[in-house]
Amino acid sequence: MRLIFSNSYYKNTDISDEQGNKLYTITTPRGWKQVTTITKWRKGKGKRSSRAPEPEILCIIEWHRVKKTRFWFGMRVVDADTILYRRPYSWGRYFRGPDGRTYKWKLGYRYCWLKNDKRHGRSHLVKFHRQNLGIRKPFHPPYLEVAEEVSHMLDHIVLTYIYVERIRRDVEDEKHNLYLY
């Protein structure tokens, strides 16, 4: 399954499936205080199947540099380090899925990927693919490739991906700035 991004900027994009149905909208207004809203688009309820999708706020991420980043689920507030925790001597972030299994987001230099914590090896459950402009390979927009075995937890995948991608890009920016000086 592919979750296709409308553009390359992960904090302001629409995510749709391969048929073009909008599944999620991610918005982050510009300003001093960074707050990202993740909206899920549910199919309309009722007798008619042609009803327009209804938006539902899935989560709000309140980004902080000094304090801890926080997730808002309705009226419940959770620290990001509680949901996506680190382990000593390990690159990446871990979280427990709704199925009770532990998953690990690996932070690569150019992209992130998700794998099952118990499996050793390079099997990717979720992997981000950057936009290809079509010079050497066929054109495609940016997308998350999601394995069938984790397609039941798309909400968790999208939510955790946004946070982990922010961490990855912050580390990339720090390395880039280190080489400039």
mmCIF file with all atom_site columns, C-alpha atoms in Angstrom:
data_model
loop_
_atom_site.group_PDB
_atom_site.id
_atom_site.type_symbol
_atom_site.label_atom_id
_atom_site.label_alt_id
_atom_site.label_comp_id
_atom_site.label_asym_id
_atom_site.label_entity_id
_atom_site.label_seq_id
_atom_site.pdbx_PDB_ins_code
_atom_site.Cartn_x
_atom_site.Cartn_y
_atom_site.Cartn_z
_atom_site.occupancy
_atom_site.B_iso_or_equiv
_atom_site.pdbx_formal_charge
_atom_site.auth_seq_id
_atom_site.auth_comp_id
_atom_site.auth_asym_id
_atom_site.auth_atom_id
_atom_site.pdbx_PDB_model_num
ATOM 1   C CA . MET A 1 1   ? 0.000   0.000  0.000   1.00 0.00 ? 1   MET A CA 1
ATOM 2   C CA . ARG A 1 2   ? 1.213   3.487  -0.780  1.00 0.00 ? 2   ARG A CA 1
ATOM 3   C CA . LEU A 1 3   ? 0.385   6.657  1.128   1.00 0.00 ? 3   LEU A CA 1
ATOM 4   C CA . ILE A 1 4   ? 1.028   9.394  -1.415  1.00 0.00 ? 4   ILE A CA 1
ATOM 5   C CA . PHE A 1 5   ? 2.033   12.898 -0.279  1.00 0.00 ? 5   PHE A CA 1
ATOM 6   C CA . SER A 1 6   ? 0.741   15.928 -2.196  1.00 0.00 ? 6   SER A CA 1
ATOM 7   C CA . ASN A 1 7   ? 4.146   17.633 -1.810  1.00 0.00 ? 7   ASN A CA 1
ATOM 8   C CA . SER A 1 8   ? 7.568   16.996 -0.285  1.00 0.00 ? 8   SER A CA 1
ATOM 9   C CA . TYR A 1 9   ? 7.115   19.139 2.817   1.00 0.00 ? 9   TYR A CA 1
ATOM 10  C CA . TYR A 1 10  ? 5.973   16.684 5.477   1.00 0.00 ? 10  TYR A CA 1
ATOM 11  C CA . LYS A 1 11  ? 4.394   19.280 7.814   1.00 0.00 ? 11  LYS A CA 1
ATOM 12  C CA . ASN A 1 12  ? 2.034   20.791 5.213   1.00 0.00 ? 12  ASN A CA 1
ATOM 13  C CA . THR A 1 13  ? 0.664   18.093 2.936   1.00 0.00 ? 13  THR A CA 1
ATOM 14  C CA . ASP A 1 14  ? -2.307  15.925 2.048   1.00 0.00 ? 14  ASP A CA 1
ATOM 15  C CA . ILE A 1 15  ? -1.875  12.169 2.180   1.00 0.00 ? 15  ILE A CA 1
ATOM 16  C CA . SER A 1 16  ? -3.994  10.001 -0.094  1.00 0.00 ? 16  SER A CA 1
ATOM 17  C CA . ASP A 1 17  ? -4.177  6.363  -1.113  1.00 0.00 ? 17  ASP A CA 1
ATOM 18  C CA . GLU A 1 18  ? -3.355  4.978  -4.555  1.00 0.00 ? 18  GLU A CA 1
ATOM 19  C CA . GLN A 1 19  ? -6.920  5.618  -5.776  1.00 0.00 ? 19  GLN A CA 1
ATOM 20  C CA . GLY A 1 20  ? -6.606  9.317  -4.926  1.00 0.00 ? 20  GLY A CA 1
ATOM 21  C CA . ASN A 1 21  ? -8.881  9.282  -1.843  1.00 0.00 ? 21  ASN A CA 1
ATOM 22  C CA . LYS A 1 22  ? -7.674  11.816 0.708   1.00 0.00 ? 22  LYS A CA 1
ATOM 23  C CA . LEU A 1 23  ? -6.900  10.058 3.997   1.00 0.00 ? 23  LEU A CA 1
ATOM 24  C CA . TYR A 1 24  ? -5.018  12.659 6.059   1.00 0.00 ? 24  TYR A CA 1
ATOM 25  C CA . THR A 1 25  ? -4.283  16.376 6.000   1.00 0.00 ? 25  THR A CA 1
ATOM 26  C CA . ILE A 1 26  ? -1.257  17.702 7.852   1.00 0.00 ? 26  ILE A CA 1
ATOM 27  C CA . THR A 1 27  ? -1.092  21.452 8.482   1.00 0.00 ? 27  THR A CA 1
ATOM 28  C CA . THR A 1 28  ? 1.458   23.587 10.293  1.00 0.00 ? 28  THR A CA 1
ATOM 29  C CA . PRO A 1 29  ? 0.848   27.340 10.179  1.00 0.00 ? 29  PRO A CA 1
ATOM 30  C CA . ARG A 1 30  ? 3.929   29.522 9.995   1.00 0.00 ? 30  ARG A CA 1
ATOM 31  C CA . GLY A 1 31  ? 4.737   31.420 13.127  1.00 0.00 ? 31  GLY A CA 1
ATOM 32  C CA . TRP A 1 32  ? 6.751   31.509 16.291  1.00 0.00 ? 32  TRP A CA 1
ATOM 33  C CA . LYS A 1 33  ? 4.776   28.689 17.900  1.00 0.00 ? 33  LYS A CA 1
ATOM 34  C CA . GLN A 1 34  ? 4.880   25.517 15.788  1.00 0.00 ? 34  GLN A CA 1
ATOM 35  C CA . VAL A 1 35  ? 1.702   23.452 16.080  1.00 0.00 ? 35  VAL A CA 1
ATOM 36  C CA . THR A 1 36  ? 0.975   20.644 13.613  1.00 0.00 ? 36  THR A CA 1
ATOM 37  C CA . THR A 1 37  ? -2.580  19.380 13.182  1.00 0.00 ? 37  THR A CA 1
ATOM 38  C CA . ILE A 1 38  ? -3.171  15.927 11.718  1.00 0.00 ? 38  ILE A CA 1
ATOM 39  C CA . THR A 1 39  ? -6.704  15.565 10.367  1.00 0.00 ? 39  THR A CA 1
ATOM 40  C CA . LYS A 1 40  ? -8.146  12.223 9.333   1.00 0.00 ? 40  LYS A CA 1
ATOM 41  C CA . TRP A 1 41  ? -10.780 12.137 6.580   1.00 0.00 ? 41  TRP A CA 1
ATOM 42  C CA . ARG A 1 42  ? -13.461 9.529  7.300   1.00 0.00 ? 42  ARG A CA 1
ATOM 43  C CA . LYS A 1 43  ? -15.951 8.342  4.758   1.00 0.00 ? 43  LYS A CA 1
ATOM 44  C CA . GLY A 1 44  ? -19.341 9.974  5.171   1.00 0.00 ? 44  GLY A CA 1
ATOM 45  C CA . LYS A 1 45  ? -21.938 8.043  7.155   1.00 0.00 ? 45  LYS A CA 1
ATOM 46  C CA . GLY A 1 46  ? -25.389 7.430  5.927   1.00 0.00 ? 46  GLY A CA 1
ATOM 47  C CA . LYS A 1 47  ? -27.347 5.493  3.320   1.00 0.00 ? 47  LYS A CA 1
ATOM 48  C CA . ARG A 1 48  ? -25.665 7.177  0.402   1.00 0.00 ? 48  ARG A CA 1
ATOM 49  C CA . SER A 1 49  ? -22.146 6.039  -0.305  1.00 0.00 ? 49  SER A CA 1
ATOM 50  C CA . SER A 1 50  ? -21.456 9.237  -2.237  1.00 0.00 ? 50  SER A CA 1
ATOM 51  C CA . ARG A 1 51  ? -21.424 11.446 0.854   1.00 0.00 ? 51  ARG A CA 1
ATOM 52  C CA . ALA A 1 52  ? -18.402 13.682 1.225   1.00 0.00 ? 52  ALA A CA 1
ATOM 53  C CA . PRO A 1 53  ? -15.640 12.616 3.621   1.00 0.00 ? 53  PRO A CA 1
ATOM 54  C CA . GLU A 1 54  ? -15.829 14.157 7.083   1.00 0.00 ? 54  GLU A CA 1
ATOM 55  C CA . PRO A 1 55  ? -12.738 15.628 8.775   1.00 0.00 ? 55  PRO A CA 1
ATOM 56  C CA . GLU A 1 56  ? -11.775 14.500 12.263  1.00 0.00 ? 56  GLU A CA 1
ATOM 57  C CA . ILE A 1 57  ? -8.769  15.857 14.169  1.00 0.00 ? 57  ILE A CA 1
ATOM 58  C CA . LEU A 1 58  ? -6.599  12.868 14.943  1.00 0.00 ? 58  LEU A CA 1
ATOM 59  C CA . CYS A 1 59  ? -3.799  14.610 16.831  1.00 0.00 ? 59  CYS A CA 1
ATOM 60  C CA . ILE A 1 60  ? -2.141  17.958 17.468  1.00 0.00 ? 60  ILE A CA 1
ATOM 61  C CA . ILE A 1 61  ? 1.634   18.086 17.874  1.00 0.00 ? 61  ILE A CA 1
ATOM 62  C CA . GLU A 1 62  ? 3.018   21.020 19.846  1.00 0.00 ? 62  GLU A CA 1
ATOM 63  C CA . TRP A 1 63  ? 6.691   21.358 18.838  1.00 0.00 ? 63  TRP A CA 1
ATOM 64  C CA . HIS A 1 64  ? 9.195   22.673 21.393  1.00 0.00 ? 64  HIS A CA 1
ATOM 65  C CA . ARG A 1 65  ? 12.949  23.143 21.271  1.00 0.00 ? 65  ARG A CA 1
ATOM 66  C CA . VAL A 1 66  ? 13.560  23.745 24.968  1.00 0.00 ? 66  VAL A CA 1
ATOM 67  C CA . LYS A 1 67  ? 10.665  21.865 26.553  1.00 0.00 ? 67  LYS A CA 1
ATOM 68  C CA . LYS A 1 68  ? 9.390   18.464 25.515  1.00 0.00 ? 68  LYS A CA 1
ATOM 69  C CA . THR A 1 69  ? 7.273   18.153 22.396  1.00 0.00 ? 69  THR A CA 1
ATOM 70  C CA . ARG A 1 70  ? 3.688   17.171 23.252  1.00 0.00 ? 70  ARG A CA 1
ATOM 71  C CA . PHE A 1 71  ? 0.923   15.259 21.498  1.00 0.00 ? 71  PHE A CA 1
ATOM 72  C CA . TRP A 1 72  ? -2.707  16.224 22.072  1.00 0.00 ? 72  TRP A CA 1
ATOM 73  C CA . PHE A 1 73  ? -5.252  13.438 21.573  1.00 0.00 ? 73  PHE A CA 1
ATOM 74  C CA . GLY A 1 74  ? -8.571  15.148 22.239  1.00 0.00 ? 74  GLY A CA 1
ATOM 75  C CA . MET A 1 75  ? -8.216  16.325 25.833  1.00 0.00 ? 75  MET A CA 1
ATOM 76  C CA . ARG A 1 76  ? -5.314  13.977 26.669  1.00 0.00 ? 76  ARG A CA 1
ATOM 77  C CA . VAL A 1 77  ? -1.754  15.351 26.568  1.00 0.00 ? 77  VAL A CA 1
ATOM 78  C CA . VAL A 1 78  ? 1.209   12.975 26.182  1.00 0.00 ? 78  VAL A CA 1
ATOM 79  C CA . ASP A 1 79  ? 4.920   13.798 25.936  1.00 0.00 ? 79  ASP A CA 1
ATOM 80  C CA . ALA A 1 80  ? 6.481   12.708 22.646  1.00 0.00 ? 80  ALA A CA 1
ATOM 81  C CA . ASP A 1 81  ? 9.265   10.876 24.490  1.00 0.00 ? 81  ASP A CA 1
ATOM 82  C CA . THR A 1 82  ? 6.617   8.713  26.146  1.00 0.00 ? 82  THR A CA 1
ATOM 83  C CA . ILE A 1 83  ? 5.103   7.592  22.843  1.00 0.00 ? 83  ILE A CA 1
ATOM 84  C CA . LEU A 1 84  ? 8.352   7.351  20.868  1.00 0.00 ? 84  LEU A CA 1
ATOM 85  C CA . TYR A 1 85  ? 11.067  6.421  23.317  1.00 0.00 ? 85  TYR A CA 1
ATOM 86  C CA . ARG A 1 86  ? 14.778  5.798  22.917  1.00 0.00 ? 86  ARG A CA 1
ATOM 87  C CA . ARG A 1 87  ? 16.830  2.866  24.083  1.00 0.00 ? 87  ARG A CA 1
ATOM 88  C CA . PRO A 1 88  ? 20.445  3.130  25.192  1.00 0.00 ? 88  PRO A CA 1
ATOM 89  C CA . TYR A 1 89  ? 23.035  2.523  22.458  1.00 0.00 ? 89  TYR A CA 1
ATOM 90  C CA . SER A 1 90  ? 20.435  2.504  19.697  1.00 0.00 ? 90  SER A CA 1
ATOM 91  C CA . TRP A 1 91  ? 19.703  4.778  16.752  1.00 0.00 ? 91  TRP A CA 1
ATOM 92  C CA . GLY A 1 92  ? 16.017  5.229  16.251  1.00 0.00 ? 92  GLY A CA 1
ATOM 93  C CA . ARG A 1 93  ? 12.787  5.553  18.151  1.00 0.00 ? 93  ARG A CA 1
ATOM 94  C CA . TYR A 1 94  ? 10.565  2.784  19.476  1.00 0.00 ? 94  TYR A CA 1
ATOM 95  C CA . PHE A 1 95  ? 6.812   2.661  19.971  1.00 0.00 ? 95  PHE A CA 1
ATOM 96  C CA . ARG A 1 96  ? 4.225   0.066  20.876  1.00 0.00 ? 96  ARG A CA 1
ATOM 97  C CA . GLY A 1 97  ? 1.548   -0.456 18.248  1.00 0.00 ? 97  GLY A CA 1
ATOM 98  C CA . PRO A 1 98  ? -2.142  -1.157 18.898  1.00 0.00 ? 98  PRO A CA 1
ATOM 99  C CA . ASP A 1 99  ? -1.408  -4.856 18.317  1.00 0.00 ? 99  ASP A CA 1
ATOM 100 C CA . GLY A 1 100 ? 0.948   -4.892 21.335  1.00 0.00 ? 100 GLY A CA 1
ATOM 101 C CA . ARG A 1 101 ? 4.127   -5.317 19.264  1.00 0.00 ? 101 ARG A CA 1
ATOM 102 C CA . THR A 1 102 ? 7.111   -3.015 19.506  1.00 0.00 ? 102 THR A CA 1
ATOM 103 C CA . TYR A 1 103 ? 8.234   -1.227 16.342  1.00 0.00 ? 103 TYR A CA 1
ATOM 104 C CA . LYS A 1 104 ? 11.367  0.763  15.613  1.00 0.00 ? 104 LYS A CA 1
ATOM 105 C CA . TRP A 1 105 ? 11.730  3.812  13.372  1.00 0.00 ? 105 TRP A CA 1
ATOM 106 C CA . LYS A 1 106 ? 15.265  3.828  11.979  1.00 0.00 ? 106 LYS A CA 1
ATOM 107 C CA . LEU A 1 107 ? 16.643  7.265  11.165  1.00 0.00 ? 107 LEU A CA 1
ATOM 108 C CA . GLY A 1 108 ? 18.688  7.185  7.991   1.00 0.00 ? 108 GLY A CA 1
ATOM 109 C CA . TYR A 1 109 ? 20.588  10.027 6.402   1.00 0.00 ? 109 TYR A CA 1
ATOM 110 C CA . ARG A 1 110 ? 18.046  10.562 3.603   1.00 0.00 ? 110 ARG A CA 1
ATOM 111 C CA . TYR A 1 111 ? 14.868  8.862  4.874   1.00 0.00 ? 111 TYR A CA 1
ATOM 112 C CA . CYS A 1 112 ? 13.244  6.941  7.741   1.00 0.00 ? 112 CYS A CA 1
ATOM 113 C CA . TRP A 1 113 ? 11.950  3.398  7.745   1.00 0.00 ? 113 TRP A CA 1
ATOM 114 C CA . LEU A 1 114 ? 9.945   1.285  10.176  1.00 0.00 ? 114 LEU A CA 1
ATOM 115 C CA . LYS A 1 115 ? 10.786  -2.266 11.141  1.00 0.00 ? 115 LYS A CA 1
ATOM 116 C CA . ASN A 1 116 ? 9.608   -4.809 13.665  1.00 0.00 ? 116 ASN A CA 1
ATOM 117 C CA . ASP A 1 117 ? 11.753  -4.602 16.790  1.00 0.00 ? 117 ASP A CA 1
ATOM 118 C CA . LYS A 1 118 ? 12.121  -8.375 17.183  1.00 0.00 ? 118 LYS A CA 1
ATOM 119 C CA . ARG A 1 119 ? 13.222  -9.095 13.627  1.00 0.00 ? 119 ARG A CA 1
ATOM 120 C CA . HIS A 1 120 ? 16.838  -8.587 12.837  1.00 0.00 ? 120 HIS A CA 1
ATOM 121 C CA . GLY A 1 121 ? 17.562  -7.774 9.261   1.00 0.00 ? 121 GLY A CA 1
ATOM 122 C CA . ARG A 1 122 ? 16.641  -5.159 6.726   1.00 0.00 ? 122 ARG A CA 1
ATOM 123 C CA . SER A 1 123 ? 12.962  -5.888 6.171   1.00 0.00 ? 123 SER A CA 1
ATOM 124 C CA . HIS A 1 124 ? 11.097  -2.590 5.958   1.00 0.00 ? 124 HIS A CA 1
ATOM 125 C CA . LEU A 1 125 ? 7.490   -2.436 7.113   1.00 0.00 ? 125 LEU A CA 1
ATOM 126 C CA . VAL A 1 126 ? 7.225   1.246  6.162   1.00 0.00 ? 126 VAL A CA 1
ATOM 127 C CA . LYS A 1 127 ? 9.674   3.188  4.032   1.00 0.00 ? 127 LYS A CA 1
ATOM 128 C CA . PHE A 1 128 ? 9.581   6.745  2.734   1.00 0.00 ? 128 PHE A CA 1
ATOM 129 C CA . HIS A 1 129 ? 10.380  7.363  -0.933  1.00 0.00 ? 129 HIS A CA 1
ATOM 130 C CA . ARG A 1 130 ? 11.341  10.878 -2.000  1.00 0.00 ? 130 ARG A CA 1
ATOM 131 C CA . GLN A 1 131 ? 9.848   12.490 -5.072  1.00 0.00 ? 131 GLN A CA 1
ATOM 132 C CA . ASN A 1 132 ? 11.508  11.400 -8.293  1.00 0.00 ? 132 ASN A CA 1
ATOM 133 C CA . LEU A 1 133 ? 11.604  14.034 -11.020 1.00 0.00 ? 133 LEU A CA 1
ATOM 134 C CA . GLY A 1 134 ? 11.763  11.485 -13.821 1.00 0.00 ? 134 GLY A CA 1
ATOM 135 C CA . ILE A 1 135 ? 15.267  12.103 -15.125 1.00 0.00 ? 135 ILE A CA 1
ATOM 136 C CA . ARG A 1 136 ? 16.717  8.596  -14.725 1.00 0.00 ? 136 ARG A CA 1
ATOM 137 C CA . LYS A 1 137 ? 13.671  6.769  -13.393 1.00 0.00 ? 137 LYS A CA 1
ATOM 138 C CA . PRO A 1 138 ? 9.938   7.332  -13.967 1.00 0.00 ? 138 PRO A CA 1
ATOM 139 C CA . PHE A 1 139 ? 8.358   10.307 -12.164 1.00 0.00 ? 139 PHE A CA 1
ATOM 140 C CA . HIS A 1 140 ? 6.559   9.643  -8.882  1.00 0.00 ? 140 HIS A CA 1
ATOM 141 C CA . PRO A 1 141 ? 5.430   11.893 -6.017  1.00 0.00 ? 141 PRO A CA 1
ATOM 142 C CA . PRO A 1 142 ? 6.775   11.324 -2.484  1.00 0.00 ? 142 PRO A CA 1
ATOM 143 C CA . TYR A 1 143 ? 5.113   8.395  -0.731  1.00 0.00 ? 143 TYR A CA 1
ATOM 144 C CA . LEU A 1 144 ? 5.239   6.036  2.229   1.00 0.00 ? 144 LEU A CA 1
ATOM 145 C CA . GLU A 1 145 ? 5.344   2.388  1.214   1.00 0.00 ? 145 GLU A CA 1
ATOM 146 C CA . VAL A 1 146 ? 3.373   0.462  3.860   1.00 0.00 ? 146 VAL A CA 1
ATOM 147 C CA . ALA A 1 147 ? 3.477   -3.339 4.208   1.00 0.00 ? 147 ALA A CA 1
ATOM 148 C CA . GLU A 1 148 ? 0.158   -5.172 4.519   1.00 0.00 ? 148 GLU A CA 1
ATOM 149 C CA . GLU A 1 149 ? 1.024   -6.518 7.971   1.00 0.00 ? 149 GLU A CA 1
ATOM 150 C CA . VAL A 1 150 ? 0.981   -2.992 9.467   1.00 0.00 ? 150 VAL A CA 1
ATOM 151 C CA . SER A 1 151 ? -1.802  -1.463 7.356   1.00 0.00 ? 151 SER A CA 1
ATOM 152 C CA . HIS A 1 152 ? -4.216  -1.847 10.305  1.00 0.00 ? 152 HIS A CA 1
ATOM 153 C CA . MET A 1 153 ? -2.401  0.916  12.194  1.00 0.00 ? 153 MET A CA 1
ATOM 154 C CA . LEU A 1 154 ? -2.118  3.686  9.598   1.00 0.00 ? 154 LEU A CA 1
ATOM 155 C CA . ASP A 1 155 ? -3.010  6.368  12.161  1.00 0.00 ? 155 ASP A CA 1
ATOM 156 C CA . HIS A 1 156 ? -0.016  5.415  14.321  1.00 0.00 ? 156 HIS A CA 1
ATOM 157 C CA . ILE A 1 157 ? 2.265   5.187  11.306  1.00 0.00 ? 157 ILE A CA 1
ATOM 158 C CA . VAL A 1 158 ? 1.376   8.675  10.041  1.00 0.00 ? 158 VAL A CA 1
ATOM 159 C CA . LEU A 1 159 ? 1.550   10.248 13.500  1.00 0.00 ? 159 LEU A CA 1
ATOM 160 C CA . THR A 1 160 ? 4.896   8.713  14.411  1.00 0.00 ? 160 THR A CA 1
ATOM 161 C CA . TYR A 1 161 ? 6.362   9.325  10.946  1.00 0.00 ? 161 TYR A CA 1
ATOM 162 C CA . ILE A 1 162 ? 5.735   13.076 11.201  1.00 0.00 ? 162 ILE A CA 1
ATOM 163 C CA . TYR A 1 163 ? 7.554   13.225 14.539  1.00 0.00 ? 163 TYR A CA 1
ATOM 164 C CA . VAL A 1 164 ? 10.458  10.987 13.495  1.00 0.00 ? 164 VAL A CA 1
ATOM 165 C CA . GLU A 1 165 ? 10.944  12.860 10.210  1.00 0.00 ? 165 GLU A CA 1
ATOM 166 C CA . ARG A 1 166 ? 11.241  16.096 12.189  1.00 0.00 ? 166 ARG A CA 1
ATOM 167 C CA . ILE A 1 167 ? 13.928  14.514 14.378  1.00 0.00 ? 167 ILE A CA 1
ATOM 168 C CA . ARG A 1 168 ? 15.761  13.173 11.317  1.00 0.00 ? 168 ARG A CA 1
ATOM 169 C CA . ARG A 1 169 ? 15.732  16.554 9.576   1.00 0.00 ? 169 ARG A CA 1
ATOM 170 C CA . ASP A 1 170 ? 16.904  18.337 12.745  1.00 0.00 ? 170 ASP A CA 1
ATOM 171 C CA . VAL A 1 171 ? 19.874  15.952 12.967  1.00 0.00 ? 171 VAL A CA 1
ATOM 172 C CA . GLU A 1 172 ? 20.579  16.460 9.262   1.00 0.00 ? 172 GLU A CA 1
ATOM 173 C CA . ASP A 1 173 ? 20.493  20.252 9.703   1.00 0.00 ? 173 ASP A CA 1
ATOM 174 C CA . GLU A 1 174 ? 22.847  20.051 12.701  1.00 0.00 ? 174 GLU A CA 1
ATOM 175 C CA . LYS A 1 175 ? 25.343  18.005 10.689  1.00 0.00 ? 175 LYS A CA 1
ATOM 176 C CA . HIS A 1 176 ? 25.072  20.396 7.756   1.00 0.00 ? 176 HIS A CA 1
ATOM 177 C CA . ASN A 1 177 ? 25.630  23.433 9.998   1.00 0.00 ? 177 ASN A CA 1
ATOM 178 C CA . LEU A 1 178 ? 28.574  21.693 11.671  1.00 0.00 ? 178 LEU A CA 1
ATOM 179 C CA . TYR A 1 179 ? 30.354  21.350 8.323   1.00 0.00 ? 179 TYR A CA 1
ATOM 180 C CA . LEU A 1 180 ? 29.690  24.993 7.413   1.00 0.00 ? 180 LEU A CA 1
ATOM 181 C CA . TYR A 1 181 ? 31.674  26.389 10.347  1.00 0.00 ? 181 TYR A CA 1
#
